Amino acid sequence: MTTKLMGTGVQRVEDQRFLRGLGRYADDVAVDASTLHCAVLRSPHAHARIVDIDVADVLDVDGVHAVWTYDDLTGPMADPLPLLIPHPALTHGRTQYALAKDEVNYMGEAIAFVVADDRYVAEDAVGRIKVTYDVLPPVVGIAAARAADRLVHDDVPGNVGARMEQNTGDVEAALAAAPHRLTLDLDVERSACMPLEGRGTVARWDPDIDRLQVWTSTQTSTGVRAVVAVKLGLDLRQVDVITPDVGGGFGVKINHPWPEELLVPLAARTLGRTVKFTEDRREHFISSAHERGQVQHIEVGFDDDGRLLALDVMFWHDHGAYTPYGLIVPIITSTQLLGPYKPDVYRVVFESLYTNTVMVTPYRGAGRPQGCYAMERTMDAIAAELGKDRTEVRATNFIQPDEFPFEQGLVFQDGRELTYDSGDYPASLEKIKALIGWDDFPAYRAEMAAQGRRVGIGLACYVEGTGVGPYEGAHVHVETSGKVKVATGLTTQGQGHATVFAQLVADELGCRFEDVEVVTGDTRRMPYAVGTFASRAAVMSGSAIHLAARKAKQKALTIAAEALEASPDDLQIVDGVVSVKGSPGSAIDLGTVAVLSNPLRYAFDEASKAATQFTVGDASKPPVAEDEEPGLEGTDFYSPERSTFASGMHAVIVETDPLTAEITVLKYAVVHDCGKLINPTIVEGQIHGGVAQGVGGALYERMVYDESGQLLNASFMDFLMPYVTEVPDGIDIDHLETPSPLNPLGIKGAGEAGVIPSAAVFASAIEDAEGLPITAMPISPSDLFHLRLAHAEETS
Amino acid sequence: MKPAPFDYVRPGSLADALAALSDDPGAKVLAGGQSLVPLLSMRLAAPSTLVDINGLPGLDGVEVTDDGVRVGALARHADVLAHDEAARVQPLLRLALSHVAHPTIRNRGTTVGSIVHADAAAEMPVVLTLLGGSVEVAGPSGTRTVPADELYVGPLESSLAHDEIATSAFFPALAPGARVAFAEIARRHGDYALVGAAALVEGGTVRVGYVSVNDVPVVVDLTGVPVEQMADAALAQLEPAGDIHATADYRAQLVRVLTERVVREATADE
Ligand SMILES: Cc1cc2nc3c(=O)[nH]c(=O)nc-3n(C[C@H](O)[C@H](O)[C@H](O)COP(=O)(O)OP(=O)(O)OC[C@H]3O[C@@H](n4cnc5c(N)ncnc54)[C@H](O)[C@@H]3O)c2cc1C
């Protein structure tokens, strides 16, 4: 037998292409001069009524082909964009129109769409559109939304889109009975996914075949396909959506359809030309999506050991101007907040609030970073209150390895019970303590203090529900050349799917890894799919691919058994060759099996001669057996009953400068348990990226809105995404592998984990270094400087 | 983010370049483009003509004499930074330039372009002012020398006329026995400074220049002030402002820290 590839750090097959600049993104599609380009007029105001739009001057601009405003939209295009995930608690869901109708609710909202020879001309034309606004006072920030002196939408009282409560018992009684109680008020600000490739869509209408082809930078090609068909009044079979290489998604590209994802196909169909939209950076800041902004109020009751007797959480979630993605983010915060712990009683209430700012949809972690922050700040506060080590309080509250499956008594984002499938939190804690040097830290702190340096250590734990349903599918096709073509419908944004999925196919089918080619996110190849989000690709498509490869293998064995006159049980497939175990001379390669699987009437080359109906099979039986299909293929779907729960712990040592309040990362450690590892190198890459993004979210990035709702830092000059010089030099990683019982491979998701505990772990470490409470994240040196001043004043 | 339409000329002589500027009151000089092109792309500037001076002969040199360093208008930040002789004659050049942006930007951006762009957040205008340097300017009626203290008239505004081209900048050599130091604090490596400070200690005088503090490059004379009182003395003459990255109070704190840091470094026993 060849060695299994599962669990080995196979080099990514994608990287040669990416590193040589051969990646092909949406903007690289249809680069010929005949392609038309678009620009969008966006609202300069956070809140205004549109009195008049005058486009008279636009069509005079040389090179302009068309301009659309709301009044030009008809049929389903004139309806609001879909509310993708309705929820009973979302009593006041609102979505925008493809082009604003009567009112704009955030700076950046699309108002008019211009199609021209090139983007320069399109922007010139946008500059000539005259809009008369009746400017309204905006609602900016959670405090203003709660105060509700002004409303974002006239028909949404109190700016409350949703109010939702879950509880596992009588929290008030449990709080009253607890020997110790604490209250915390916490804040997390907005950031955003900020993929280096923004949004992008290209569409081409082909009248010869009555078909629309759309290339779009999305995390769900099947979702875009369905909505484009509905909005343009086309049959599903008339629409293909192809996802080219995607230069990062991180969540923002799961929301769909973006206005341009409909307007570009509409323009292509109307004008009969290929049309392209490539979002620029400023547009990404002001018209895509943000996340993270929450205000949290926590009351906790605990015993002398720090055991959680009652946890009562209320939080306010800023969802911006619209709610296309429903309540996914706050529901995740409210449920995943519990992490690896098991409070006796938990109640969580949230309000999801409208503000006149860019809408909020999931960003890597999708509400978990905020939940982790609330829980871990609480753990640190309990430890401080009791004078106990922070790791001890956490260990006291862990769900134990023998308690799985563990029911938290809540309903998760997928509408299913929140049931953890497996995990080993005490083992993770031991590993993280060893990695970061937790027990040696007091000595290190003293040593640094002697040099006048100030250091602190922090720890944060999380549990992440990954691999949510409903399903994914896969198609595995062995060609007569022996090459294996694999298609799965979810999309890829650089994670390395072409590598890990090929590993799974090579292992299960027995072909050579090099012979496998994986295609993702192309509705022509796999029309049934959901998308890439919630750390689900490996779990969902990985499992489906494994099952589909198994089907192809079974078929190969059946056909080969007949050809080799052996029992299928005596056969093996190694390196693409089927042979009788123990008699290597009796062998047939998979390509030939593929030839045999498809009896031909017509021969066209030497190989196909062997497959004509006169040479293949038993002449007394039908050429294709009953219950069989021609071709060496396997298709299968994987649909789990519920999510699988990965977990992990991060620890960091930071240094804070006593004079300048600069914050430096000295050491960063991660212990991660995503069940069975398919490819440890790729998992570590996901962790590195997540930690880098987390450092950004904790120490650098924020969305600075002024009171009029202008986003003041909508560029890479003032939105401080960390450079390589700002992320930790090295990240110490250790893995734990607690298999999931829910899927055939025992795997759990790994995509988002790296970013979940950042706000929590940095707050913990900075608090430890400074000896003053950290309640608001992110934190800048300027913020820390002012916290010191305020603390000095309070304590003097 | 595409520029509004503009004409583009790339003259081969200084005379042609000056003529092109005189011909069009909306024309602008294009040097390394590292400040101008982003402004064009964001449509914050819309010149009718770009006069690209990159084809002009003889402007890309860095000449070093005992008197100082003359940097031609087409010498890139990277050329000056890498110039060992320049660093020997005036060490502050290298100390400051290593904080200017990132290598890719230093490879295109010119030091003279930075100086005439007159950004108070840029390092080299402060360096020129602190050292008492000057800029050589060519215009329709000949050339003139503009001393640094007459160069900066307001935020992002130099005293160059629209139809003038700076052909070089001159940084005086460090006098024997004189010392310099430079330090800055930025949010990220290579970003514009939250605050930067450059010290020149020369024959009993102590002067400190500040980056990103006032809205123009500023130098404060701290001669005779005890080191521990220098920060307050400096702040009395400065107007640190708040922005989205730092409050005014935090900037003042950085002025304190950096003033002491650069002065101590420039006066420490060697
Ligand atoms: C990401 C980034 C980070 C940066 N960080 C820093 C930093 O930390 N510190 C810093 O100091 N700078 C920084 N810069 C700016 C950089 O230093 C620029 O190179 C410099 O400011 C301008 O030089 P340039 O040759 O590119 O000028 P251009 O962009 O070509 O021109 C700038 C302006 O000066 C005028 N001009 C240029 N040359 C002449 C001349 N010879 N005569 C008359 N007018 C002229 C132009 O008309 C224009 O108005 C950064 C730039 C970027 C893009």
Coordinates of C-alpha atoms in Angstrom, one line a residue, chain A residues 119-120 123-124 280-282 657 659-662 699-700 704 712-713 716-723 725-726 780-782 785-786, chain B residues 1-5 41-43 102 184-192 194 244-250 253-254 256-258 261:
Chain A
R119 CA -13.7 52.7 -15.8
Y120 CA -12.1 56.2 -16.3
E123 CA -16.1 57.6 -13.2
D124 CA -16.2 60.9 -15.2
D280 CA -11.9 49.7 -5.7
R281 CA -10.6 50.0 -2.2
R282 CA -12.6 53.0 -1.2
D657 CA 6.1 50.8 26.8
L659 CA 6.4 56.1 28.2
T660 CA 4.9 55.8 24.8
A661 CA 2.2 53.1 25.5
E662 CA 3.3 51.2 22.5
L699 CA -4.4 46.5 18.1
Y700 CA -4.8 48.4 14.8
V704 CA -13.8 55.7 12.4
L712 CA -13.0 59.0 8.0
N713 CA -10.5 56.3 7.4
F716 CA -5.3 51.7 3.5
M717 CA -3.4 54.8 4.6
D718 CA -5.7 55.3 7.6
F719 CA -7.2 51.9 8.2
L720 CA -4.3 50.2 9.8
M721 CA -4.2 46.7 8.5
P722 CA -1.0 45.2 10.0
Y723 CA 2.0 44.8 7.8
T725 CA 6.2 43.9 10.6
E726 CA 3.3 44.1 13.0
S780 CA -4.2 51.8 20.4
P781 CA -1.2 53.3 22.1
S782 CA -3.2 56.6 22.3
F785 CA -2.1 56.4 27.3
H786 CA -5.5 57.8 28.2
Chain B
M1 CA -10.4 55.4 -8.1
K2 CA -9.3 56.5 -11.6
P3 CA -7.9 60.0 -12.3
A4 CA -9.9 62.6 -14.2
P5 CA -8.7 63.2 -17.7
S41 CA -6.6 58.5 -8.3
M42 CA -8.8 59.7 -5.5
R43 CA -9.7 62.7 -7.6
H102 CA 8.8 51.4 2.5
E184 CA 10.0 58.7 15.5
I185 CA 7.0 56.7 16.5
A186 CA 4.6 55.4 13.9
R187 CA 1.6 53.2 14.2
R188 CA 3.1 50.7 11.8
H189 CA 6.6 50.2 10.4
G190 CA 7.1 52.7 7.6
D191 CA 3.9 54.7 8.2
Y192 CA 4.0 58.5 8.5
L194 CA 2.6 60.0 14.8
I244 CA -7.8 59.6 14.3
H245 CA -4.6 57.9 15.4
A246 CA -3.5 60.0 18.3
T247 CA -5.1 62.6 20.5
A248 CA -3.4 65.9 21.0
D249 CA -2.5 64.9 24.6
Y250 CA -0.9 61.7 23.4
Q253 CA 3.4 62.9 25.4
L254 CA 5.3 61.6 22.4
R256 CA 8.1 64.8 25.5
V257 CA 9.5 61.3 25.1
L258 CA 11.1 61.9 21.7
R261 CA 15.4 60.7 23.5

